[in-house]
Coordinates of C-alpha atoms and ligand atoms in Angstrom, one line a residue:
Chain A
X1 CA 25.5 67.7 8.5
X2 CA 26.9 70.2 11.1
X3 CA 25.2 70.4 14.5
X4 CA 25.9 71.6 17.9
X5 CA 26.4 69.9 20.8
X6 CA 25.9 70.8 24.0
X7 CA 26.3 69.3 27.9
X8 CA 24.3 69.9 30.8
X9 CA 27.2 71.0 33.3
X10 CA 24.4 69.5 35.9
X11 CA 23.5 66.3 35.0
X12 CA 27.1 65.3 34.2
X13 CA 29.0 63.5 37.0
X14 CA 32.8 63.4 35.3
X15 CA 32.6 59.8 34.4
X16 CA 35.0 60.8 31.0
X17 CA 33.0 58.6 29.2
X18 CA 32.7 61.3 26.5
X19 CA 36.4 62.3 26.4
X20 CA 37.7 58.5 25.8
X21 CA 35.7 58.9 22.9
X22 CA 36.4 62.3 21.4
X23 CA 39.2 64.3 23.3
X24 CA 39.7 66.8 20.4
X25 CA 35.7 67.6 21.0
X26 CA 35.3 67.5 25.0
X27 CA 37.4 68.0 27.9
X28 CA 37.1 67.7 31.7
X29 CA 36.9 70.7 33.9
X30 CA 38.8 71.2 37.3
X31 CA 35.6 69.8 39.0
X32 CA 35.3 66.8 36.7
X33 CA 33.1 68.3 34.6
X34 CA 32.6 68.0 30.8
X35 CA 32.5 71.1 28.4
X36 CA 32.2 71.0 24.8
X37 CA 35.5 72.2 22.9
X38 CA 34.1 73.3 19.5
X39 CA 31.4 75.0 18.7
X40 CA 30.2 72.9 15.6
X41 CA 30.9 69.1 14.1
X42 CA 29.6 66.7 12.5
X43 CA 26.4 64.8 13.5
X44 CA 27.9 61.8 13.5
X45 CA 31.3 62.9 16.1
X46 CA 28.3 64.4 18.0
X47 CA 26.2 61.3 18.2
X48 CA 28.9 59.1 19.1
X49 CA 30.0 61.3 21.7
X50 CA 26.2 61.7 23.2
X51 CA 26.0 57.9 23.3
X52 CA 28.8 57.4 25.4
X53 CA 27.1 59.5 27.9
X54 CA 25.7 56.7 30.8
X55 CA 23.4 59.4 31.6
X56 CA 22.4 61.3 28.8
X57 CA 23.6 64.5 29.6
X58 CA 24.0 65.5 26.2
X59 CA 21.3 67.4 23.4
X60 CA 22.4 67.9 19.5
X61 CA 20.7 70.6 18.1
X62 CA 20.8 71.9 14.6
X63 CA 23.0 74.8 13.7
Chain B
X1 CA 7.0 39.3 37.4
X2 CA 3.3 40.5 39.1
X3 CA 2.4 43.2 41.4
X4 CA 5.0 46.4 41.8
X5 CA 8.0 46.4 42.4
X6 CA 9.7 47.9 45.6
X7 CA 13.6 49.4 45.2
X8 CA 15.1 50.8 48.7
X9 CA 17.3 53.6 48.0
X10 CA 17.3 56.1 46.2
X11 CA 21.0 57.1 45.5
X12 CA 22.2 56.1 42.1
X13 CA 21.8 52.4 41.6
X14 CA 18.3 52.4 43.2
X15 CA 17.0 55.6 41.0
X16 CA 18.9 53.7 38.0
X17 CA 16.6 50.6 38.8
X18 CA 13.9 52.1 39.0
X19 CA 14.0 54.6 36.0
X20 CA 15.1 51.2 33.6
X21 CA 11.6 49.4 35.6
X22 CA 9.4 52.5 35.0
X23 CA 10.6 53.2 31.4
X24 CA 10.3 49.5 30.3
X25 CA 6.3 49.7 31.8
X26 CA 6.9 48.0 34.7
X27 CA 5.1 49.1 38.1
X28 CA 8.0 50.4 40.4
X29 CA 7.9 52.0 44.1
X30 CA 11.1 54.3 44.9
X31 CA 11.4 54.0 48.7
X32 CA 14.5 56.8 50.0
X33 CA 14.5 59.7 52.5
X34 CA 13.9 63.1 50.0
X35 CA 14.7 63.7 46.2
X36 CA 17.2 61.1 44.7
X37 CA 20.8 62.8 44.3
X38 CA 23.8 61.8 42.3
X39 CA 26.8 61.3 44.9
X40 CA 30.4 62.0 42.9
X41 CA 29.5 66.1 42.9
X42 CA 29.2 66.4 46.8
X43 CA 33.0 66.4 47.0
X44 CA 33.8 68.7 43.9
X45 CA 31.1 70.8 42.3
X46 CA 28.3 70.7 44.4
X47 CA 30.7 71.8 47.4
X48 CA 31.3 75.4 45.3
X49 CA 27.7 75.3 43.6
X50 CA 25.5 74.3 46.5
X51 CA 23.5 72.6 44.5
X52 CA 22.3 69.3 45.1
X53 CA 22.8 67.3 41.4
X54 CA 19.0 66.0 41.8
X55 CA 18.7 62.8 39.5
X56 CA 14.9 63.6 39.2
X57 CA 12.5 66.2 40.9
X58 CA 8.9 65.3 41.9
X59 CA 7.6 66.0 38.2
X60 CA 9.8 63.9 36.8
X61 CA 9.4 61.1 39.1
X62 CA 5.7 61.4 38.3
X63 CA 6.1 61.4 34.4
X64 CA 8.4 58.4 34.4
X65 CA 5.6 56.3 36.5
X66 CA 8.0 56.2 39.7
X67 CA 6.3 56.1 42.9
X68 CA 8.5 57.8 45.4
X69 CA 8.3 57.0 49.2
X70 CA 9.7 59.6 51.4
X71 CA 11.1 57.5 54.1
X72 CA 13.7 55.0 55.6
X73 CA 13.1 50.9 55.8
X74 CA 13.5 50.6 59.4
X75 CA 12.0 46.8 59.4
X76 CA 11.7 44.6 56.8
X77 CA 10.1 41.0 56.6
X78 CA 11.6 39.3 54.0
X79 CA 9.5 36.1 54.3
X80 CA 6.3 37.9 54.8
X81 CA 7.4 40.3 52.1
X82 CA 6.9 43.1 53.6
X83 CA 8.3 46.3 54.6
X84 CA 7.9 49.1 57.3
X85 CA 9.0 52.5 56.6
X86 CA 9.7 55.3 58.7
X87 CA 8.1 58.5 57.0
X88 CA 9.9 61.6 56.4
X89 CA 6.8 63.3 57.2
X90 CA 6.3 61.3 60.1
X91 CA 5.0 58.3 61.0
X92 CA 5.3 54.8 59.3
X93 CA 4.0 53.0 56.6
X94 CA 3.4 48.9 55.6
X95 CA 4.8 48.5 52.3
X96 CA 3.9 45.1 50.3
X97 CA 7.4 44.3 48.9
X98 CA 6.7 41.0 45.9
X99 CA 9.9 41.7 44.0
X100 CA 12.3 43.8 46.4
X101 CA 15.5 45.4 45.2
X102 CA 18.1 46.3 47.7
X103 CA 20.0 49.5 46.8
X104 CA 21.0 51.4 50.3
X105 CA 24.7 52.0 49.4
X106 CA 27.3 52.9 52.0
X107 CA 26.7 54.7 55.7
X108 CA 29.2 57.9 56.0
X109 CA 29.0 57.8 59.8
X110 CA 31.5 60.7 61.9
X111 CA 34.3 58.4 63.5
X112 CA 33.6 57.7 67.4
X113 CA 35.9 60.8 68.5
X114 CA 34.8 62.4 71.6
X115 CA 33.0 65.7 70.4
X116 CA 33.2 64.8 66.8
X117 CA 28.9 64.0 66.6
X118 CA 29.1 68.0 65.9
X119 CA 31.3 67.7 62.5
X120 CA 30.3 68.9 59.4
X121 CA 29.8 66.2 56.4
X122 CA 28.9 66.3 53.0
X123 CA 28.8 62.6 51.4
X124 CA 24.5 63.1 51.8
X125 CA 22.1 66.0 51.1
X126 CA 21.8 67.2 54.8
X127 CA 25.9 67.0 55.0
X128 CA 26.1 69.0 51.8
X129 CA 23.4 71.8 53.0
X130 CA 24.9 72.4 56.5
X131 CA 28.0 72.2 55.3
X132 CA 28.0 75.0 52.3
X133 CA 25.9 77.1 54.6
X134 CA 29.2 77.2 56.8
X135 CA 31.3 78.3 53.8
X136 CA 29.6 81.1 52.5
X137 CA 32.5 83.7 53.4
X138 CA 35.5 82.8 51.5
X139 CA 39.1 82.1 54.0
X140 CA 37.8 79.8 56.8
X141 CA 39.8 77.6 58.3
X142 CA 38.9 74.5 57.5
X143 CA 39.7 70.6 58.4
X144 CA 39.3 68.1 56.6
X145 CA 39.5 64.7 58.2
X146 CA 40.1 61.8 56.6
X147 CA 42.6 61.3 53.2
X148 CA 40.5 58.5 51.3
X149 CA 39.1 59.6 48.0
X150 CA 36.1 61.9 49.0
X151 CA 38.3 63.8 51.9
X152 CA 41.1 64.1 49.5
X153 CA 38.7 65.7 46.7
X154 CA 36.6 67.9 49.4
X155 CA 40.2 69.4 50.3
X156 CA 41.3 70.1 47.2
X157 CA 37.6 71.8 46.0
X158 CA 37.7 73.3 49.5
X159 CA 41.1 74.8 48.8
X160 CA 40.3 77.8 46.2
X161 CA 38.3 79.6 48.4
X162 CA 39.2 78.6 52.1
X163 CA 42.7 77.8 54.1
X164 CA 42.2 74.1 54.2
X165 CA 44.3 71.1 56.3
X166 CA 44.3 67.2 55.8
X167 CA 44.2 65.2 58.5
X168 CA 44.6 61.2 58.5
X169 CA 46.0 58.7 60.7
X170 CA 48.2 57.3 58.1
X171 CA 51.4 59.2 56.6
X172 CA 50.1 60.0 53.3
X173 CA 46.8 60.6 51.3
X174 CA 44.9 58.3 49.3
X175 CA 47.3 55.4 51.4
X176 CA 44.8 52.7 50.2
X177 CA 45.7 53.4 46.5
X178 CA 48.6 52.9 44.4
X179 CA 52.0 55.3 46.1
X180 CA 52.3 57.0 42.3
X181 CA 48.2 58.0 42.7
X182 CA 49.4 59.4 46.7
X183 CA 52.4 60.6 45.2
X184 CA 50.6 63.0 42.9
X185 CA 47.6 63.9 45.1
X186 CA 50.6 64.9 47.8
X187 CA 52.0 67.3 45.0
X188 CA 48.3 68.3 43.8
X189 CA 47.1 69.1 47.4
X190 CA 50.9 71.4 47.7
X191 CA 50.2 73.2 44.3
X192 CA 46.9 74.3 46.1
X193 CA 48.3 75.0 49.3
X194 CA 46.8 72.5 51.3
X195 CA 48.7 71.5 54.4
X196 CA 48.8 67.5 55.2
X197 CA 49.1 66.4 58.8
X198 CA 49.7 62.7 58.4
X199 CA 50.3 60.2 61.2
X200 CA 47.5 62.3 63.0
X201 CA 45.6 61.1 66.1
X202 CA 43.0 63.1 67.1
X203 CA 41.7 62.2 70.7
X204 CA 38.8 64.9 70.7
X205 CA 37.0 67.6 69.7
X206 CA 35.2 70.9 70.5
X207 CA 32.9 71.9 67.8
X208 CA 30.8 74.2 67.8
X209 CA 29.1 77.0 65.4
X210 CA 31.8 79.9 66.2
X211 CA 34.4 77.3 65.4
X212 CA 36.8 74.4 66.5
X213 CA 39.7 72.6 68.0
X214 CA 40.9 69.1 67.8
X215 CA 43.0 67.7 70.2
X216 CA 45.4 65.4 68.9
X217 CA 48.3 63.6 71.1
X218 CA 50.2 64.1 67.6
X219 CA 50.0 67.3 66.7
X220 CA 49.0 69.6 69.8
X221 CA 45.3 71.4 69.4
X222 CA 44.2 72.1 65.8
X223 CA 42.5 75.5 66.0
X224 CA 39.8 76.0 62.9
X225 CA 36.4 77.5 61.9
X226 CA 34.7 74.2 60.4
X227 CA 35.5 70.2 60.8
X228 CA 34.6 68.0 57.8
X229 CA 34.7 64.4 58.5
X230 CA 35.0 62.3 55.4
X231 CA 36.8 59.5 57.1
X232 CA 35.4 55.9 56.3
X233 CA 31.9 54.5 55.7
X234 CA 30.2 51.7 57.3
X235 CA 27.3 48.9 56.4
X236 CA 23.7 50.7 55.5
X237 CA 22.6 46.9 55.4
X238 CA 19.6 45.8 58.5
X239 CA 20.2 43.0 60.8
X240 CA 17.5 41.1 58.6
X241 CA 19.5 41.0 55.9
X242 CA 23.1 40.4 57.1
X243 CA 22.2 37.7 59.1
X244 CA 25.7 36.4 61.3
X245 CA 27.7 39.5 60.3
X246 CA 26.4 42.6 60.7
X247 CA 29.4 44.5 59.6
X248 CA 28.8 42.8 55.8
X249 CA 29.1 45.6 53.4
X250 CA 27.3 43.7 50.7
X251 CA 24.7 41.5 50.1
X252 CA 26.2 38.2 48.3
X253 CA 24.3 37.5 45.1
X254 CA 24.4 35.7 42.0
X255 CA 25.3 36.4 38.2
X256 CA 21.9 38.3 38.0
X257 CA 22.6 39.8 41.1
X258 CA 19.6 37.8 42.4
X259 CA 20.9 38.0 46.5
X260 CA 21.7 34.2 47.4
X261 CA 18.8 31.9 48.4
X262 CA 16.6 34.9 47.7
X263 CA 14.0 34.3 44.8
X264 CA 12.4 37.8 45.3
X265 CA 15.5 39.3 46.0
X266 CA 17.7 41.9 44.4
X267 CA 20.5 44.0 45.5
X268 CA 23.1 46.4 43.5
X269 CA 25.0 49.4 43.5
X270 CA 27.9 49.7 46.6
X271 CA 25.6 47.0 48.5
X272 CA 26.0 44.0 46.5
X273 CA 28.8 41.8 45.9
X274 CA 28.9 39.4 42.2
X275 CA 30.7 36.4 41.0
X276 CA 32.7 38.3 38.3
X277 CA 33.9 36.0 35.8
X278 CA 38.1 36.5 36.3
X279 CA 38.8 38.2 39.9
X280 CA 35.9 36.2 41.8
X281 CA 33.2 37.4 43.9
X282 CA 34.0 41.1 44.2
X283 CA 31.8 44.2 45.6
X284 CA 32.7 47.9 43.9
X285 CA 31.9 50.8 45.4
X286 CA 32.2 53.1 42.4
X287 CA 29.7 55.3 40.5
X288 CA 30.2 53.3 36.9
X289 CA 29.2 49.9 38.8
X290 CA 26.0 51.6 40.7
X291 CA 24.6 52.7 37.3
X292 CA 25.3 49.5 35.2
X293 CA 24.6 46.9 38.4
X294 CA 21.5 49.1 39.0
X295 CA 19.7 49.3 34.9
X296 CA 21.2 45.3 35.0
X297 CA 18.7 44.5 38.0
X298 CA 16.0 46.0 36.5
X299 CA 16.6 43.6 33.1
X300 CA 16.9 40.8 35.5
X301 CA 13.8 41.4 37.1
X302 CA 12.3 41.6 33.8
X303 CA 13.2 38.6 32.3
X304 CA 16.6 38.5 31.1
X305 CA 19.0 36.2 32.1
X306 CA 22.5 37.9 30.8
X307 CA 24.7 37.7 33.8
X308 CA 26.5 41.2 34.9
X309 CA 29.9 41.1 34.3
X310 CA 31.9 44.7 34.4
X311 CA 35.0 45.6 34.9
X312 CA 35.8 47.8 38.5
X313 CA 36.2 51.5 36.9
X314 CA 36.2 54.7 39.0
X315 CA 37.4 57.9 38.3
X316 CA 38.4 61.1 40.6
X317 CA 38.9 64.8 40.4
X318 CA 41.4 66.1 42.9
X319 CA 41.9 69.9 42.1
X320 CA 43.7 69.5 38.3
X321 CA 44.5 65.6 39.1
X322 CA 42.2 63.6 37.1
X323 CA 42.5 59.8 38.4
X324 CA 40.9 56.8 37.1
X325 CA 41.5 53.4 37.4
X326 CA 40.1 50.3 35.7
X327 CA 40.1 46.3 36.7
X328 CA 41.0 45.0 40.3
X329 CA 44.0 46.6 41.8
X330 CA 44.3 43.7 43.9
X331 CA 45.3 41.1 41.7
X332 CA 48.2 43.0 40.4
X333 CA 51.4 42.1 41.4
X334 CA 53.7 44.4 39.5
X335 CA 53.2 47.3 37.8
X336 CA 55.2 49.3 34.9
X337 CA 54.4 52.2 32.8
X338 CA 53.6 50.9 29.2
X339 CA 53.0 53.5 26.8
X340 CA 51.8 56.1 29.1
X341 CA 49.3 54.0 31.3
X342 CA 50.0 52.4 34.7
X343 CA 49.4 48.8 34.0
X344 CA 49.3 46.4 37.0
X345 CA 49.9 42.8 35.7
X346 CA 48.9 39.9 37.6
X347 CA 50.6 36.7 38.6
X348 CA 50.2 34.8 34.7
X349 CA 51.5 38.3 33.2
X350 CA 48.2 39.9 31.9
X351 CA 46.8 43.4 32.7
X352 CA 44.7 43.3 35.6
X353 CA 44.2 47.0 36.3
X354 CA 45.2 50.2 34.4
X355 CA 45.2 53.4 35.8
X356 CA 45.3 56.8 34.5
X357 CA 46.9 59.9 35.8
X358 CA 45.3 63.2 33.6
X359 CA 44.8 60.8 30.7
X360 CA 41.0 60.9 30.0
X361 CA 41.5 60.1 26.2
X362 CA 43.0 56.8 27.1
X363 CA 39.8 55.1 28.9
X364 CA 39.1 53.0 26.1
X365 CA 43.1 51.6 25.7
X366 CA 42.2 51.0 29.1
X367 CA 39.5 48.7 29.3
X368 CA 40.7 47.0 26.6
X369 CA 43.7 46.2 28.3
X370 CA 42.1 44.4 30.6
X371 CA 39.6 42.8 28.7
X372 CA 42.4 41.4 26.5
X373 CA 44.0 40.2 29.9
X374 CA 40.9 38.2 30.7
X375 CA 41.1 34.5 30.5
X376 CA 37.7 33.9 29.9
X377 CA 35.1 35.8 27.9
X378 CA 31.9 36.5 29.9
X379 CA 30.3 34.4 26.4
X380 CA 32.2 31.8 27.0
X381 CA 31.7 31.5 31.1
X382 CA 28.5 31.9 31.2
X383 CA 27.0 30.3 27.7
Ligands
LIG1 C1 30.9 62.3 48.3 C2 31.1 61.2 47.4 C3 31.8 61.3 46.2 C4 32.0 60.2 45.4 N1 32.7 60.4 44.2 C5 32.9 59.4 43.4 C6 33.7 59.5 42.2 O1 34.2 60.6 41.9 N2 33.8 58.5 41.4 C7 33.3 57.3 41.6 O2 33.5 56.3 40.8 N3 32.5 57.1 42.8 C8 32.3 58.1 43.6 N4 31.6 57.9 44.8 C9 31.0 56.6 45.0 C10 29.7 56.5 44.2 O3 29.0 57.7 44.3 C11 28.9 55.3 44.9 O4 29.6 54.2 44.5 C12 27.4 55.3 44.4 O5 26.7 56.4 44.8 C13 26.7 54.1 44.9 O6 25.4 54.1 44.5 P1 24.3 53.4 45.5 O7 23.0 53.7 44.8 O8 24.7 52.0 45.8 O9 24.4 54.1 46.9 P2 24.1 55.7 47.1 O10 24.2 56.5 45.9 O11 24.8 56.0 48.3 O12 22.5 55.7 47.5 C14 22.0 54.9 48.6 C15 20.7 55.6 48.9 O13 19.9 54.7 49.8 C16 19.3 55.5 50.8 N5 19.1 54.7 52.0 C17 20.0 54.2 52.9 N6 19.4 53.4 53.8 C18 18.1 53.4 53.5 C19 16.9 52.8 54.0 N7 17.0 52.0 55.1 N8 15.7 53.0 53.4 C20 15.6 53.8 52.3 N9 16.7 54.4 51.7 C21 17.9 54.2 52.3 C22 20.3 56.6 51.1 O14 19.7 57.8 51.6 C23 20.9 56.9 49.7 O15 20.2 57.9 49.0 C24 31.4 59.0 45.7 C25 30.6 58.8 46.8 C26 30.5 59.9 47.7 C27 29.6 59.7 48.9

């Protein structure tokens, strides 16, 4: 299934957690900050991407 | 475990302990001066935001079961167990500490320069507020003192809106680190147009709100608007706890991070030092370690007896130069460039630190690196 995935620019704190896992899906900002590259994928990608987070600053929501 | 239990600090490895403490059902009482704050942002986004990256606000304290003092320890008795703190609000409060877990971090303190008490700062909350209210209008002069990692970041975040110079006593930026990491900061900090002034000694300063001058016997008087000091950091530990040294950045403790001959003690984040398995006993002053030592106190205090065992790993944003290293630097006594990562080998031959220069994707070929370089498996040490 498709979903979106979104960061909180807040919460995250550049640890590049995310990007190790996925770089084709998330990149760092100038500030360290995450932002999501595309704008749909698959649950899974999206899962494994939110766990990686040590903070949880990512949400999956359905399309 | 009975009773609640009492974390000091409420940076990221105390709000970490706690949060892991509350969610798990345990009773927990957060004692740190306002809001808990994340720390990495004050030297990159927060400094353009102004916002303070809370970790919780007063709700959410209150939903996860976190009681929050508003204070400082200013005296603690660790026989007695007990605890007196000094309330933001005013006045002091007796705090009955069972289980106690020590998570104060570092102290940011302005060097002792005549005249520098009046500098601007922004590792805390306070720092951060004065500090961005000083920037609003976009070209001030500004100085940064002090080429470690946070001064080196504030610079460059500094540096797209304001006319920004790098001062440090030593001849190049981010000395303490590898020369390729100064190397490319020096370039980095150029492509933004900030000016280093290494080699610097500043004898004094005159700060005040319309603006500033430090006199160095160096480099003549340094006229500006604002001062940032970002140059060191000191012990946040009490007298009580540090015993013969009171310089001791960290509190020793064991595999569970249990302090030494301390049954009811705890300590983690920048403030404790381990027994990691391959480099020895080692403290970290890195965000990844806060977090992790911090949730791993709160399992220990709950029961579990895994020992912590993680690898050193920080990372840095300075302007477009995204650094991050992984393992201990120190035991490396050569380093090459093996298939696009830094890799610092130690005496037998195997990886003891990677680093990264813009090359995010490669965290995980990183820690593996040096996991494969490890003699013995945390399984296998501790079993
Ligand atoms: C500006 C800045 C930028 C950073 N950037 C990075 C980065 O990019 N990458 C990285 O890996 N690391 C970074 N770090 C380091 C990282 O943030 C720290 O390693 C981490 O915050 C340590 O967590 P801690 O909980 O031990 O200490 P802290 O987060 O410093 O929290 C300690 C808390 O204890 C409170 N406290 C102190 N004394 C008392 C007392 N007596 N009573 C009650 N409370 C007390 C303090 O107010 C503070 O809130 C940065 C640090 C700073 C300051």
């Amino acid at each position: 299934m498709l979903v979106r995935l979104t960061v909180d620019p807040d919460a995250c704190i550049g640890s590049a957690e995310c990007v190790a896992v996925d770089p084709a899906a998330v990149e760092l900002d100038e500030s360290g900050t995450a932002f999501v590259l595309v704008s749909e994928l698959e649950e899974e990608r999206a899962k494994e991407i939110s766990d990686a987070c040590p903070i949880g600053a990512f949400s999956i929501s359905p399309l | 475990m009975s009773g609640s239990v009492v974390v000091v600090g409420n940076g990221v490895s105390g709000f970490a302990c706690a949060a892991r403490l509350a969610d798990q059902g345990a009773a927990v009482t957060m004692i740190g001066p306002g809001l808990p704050h994340d720390r990495p942002p004050l030297s990159k986004r927060s400094l353009r935001t102004g916002r303070l990256p809370l970790l919780a606000d007063a709700e959410q304290l209150e939903a996860k079961g976190i009681e929050h003092v508003d204070g400082v320890v200013t005296a603690c008795d660790l026989a007695r167990r007990r605890l007196v703190v000094s309330l933001t609000a005013g006045g002091t409060l007796d705090v009955e500490a069972p289980s106690l877990v020590w998570a104060t971090g570092l102290r940011y303190p302005r060097p002792p320069i005549p005249g520098f008490e009046r500098a601007e700062e922004n590792a805390t909350a306070v720092g951060l507020a004065s500090l961005t209210q000083r920037l609003t209008v976009p070209g001030r002069r500004v100085v940064v003192v002090g080429a470690g990692l946070i001064g080196t970041e504030t610079a460059a975040t500094l540096a797209h809106e304001h006319d920004v110079t790098l001062v440090d006593m030593v001849d190049r930026p981010l000395a303490r680190l590898l020369p390729r990491v100064s190397e490319a900061a020096r370039t980095t900090l150029d492509s933004l147009h900030v000016r280093f002034l290494g080699s610097c000694s500043i004898d004094s300063a005159s700060i005040d709100v319309h603006g500033a001058v430090l006199h160095t016997s160096t480099h003549g008087d340094i006229d500006c608007d604002v001062v940032v000091s970002a140059a060191g950091f000191r012990s946040s530990l009490p007298p009580e706890l540090t015993g013969v040294d009171p310089r001791a950045l960290t509190l020793p403790a064991d595999e569970q991070l249990r302090v030494i001959g301390q049954d009811h003690l705890w300590a983690c984040g920048d403030c404790v030092s381990f027994p990691h398995p391959r480099w020895g006993r080692i403290g970290i002053p890195h965000w990844d370690h806060a977090l992790w030592s911090g949730r791993h106190v709160a399992d220990a205090i709950l029961g579990s007896s895994t020992p912590y065992v993680r690898e050193p790993y920080f990372f840095s944003d300075i302007g477009s130069l995204r650094v991050q290293q992984v393992g201990f630097a120190d035991a490396a006594v050569e380093w090459s460039d093996e298939d696009g990562l830094g890799v610092g080998r130690d005496e037998g031959g195997s990886a003891a630190c990677v680093l990264l220069l813009n090359a995010p994707s490669r965290l995980r070929d990183a820690r593996a690196l040096v996991a494969a370089g490890s003699p013995r498996s945390p399984a296998t040490t501790h079993a």
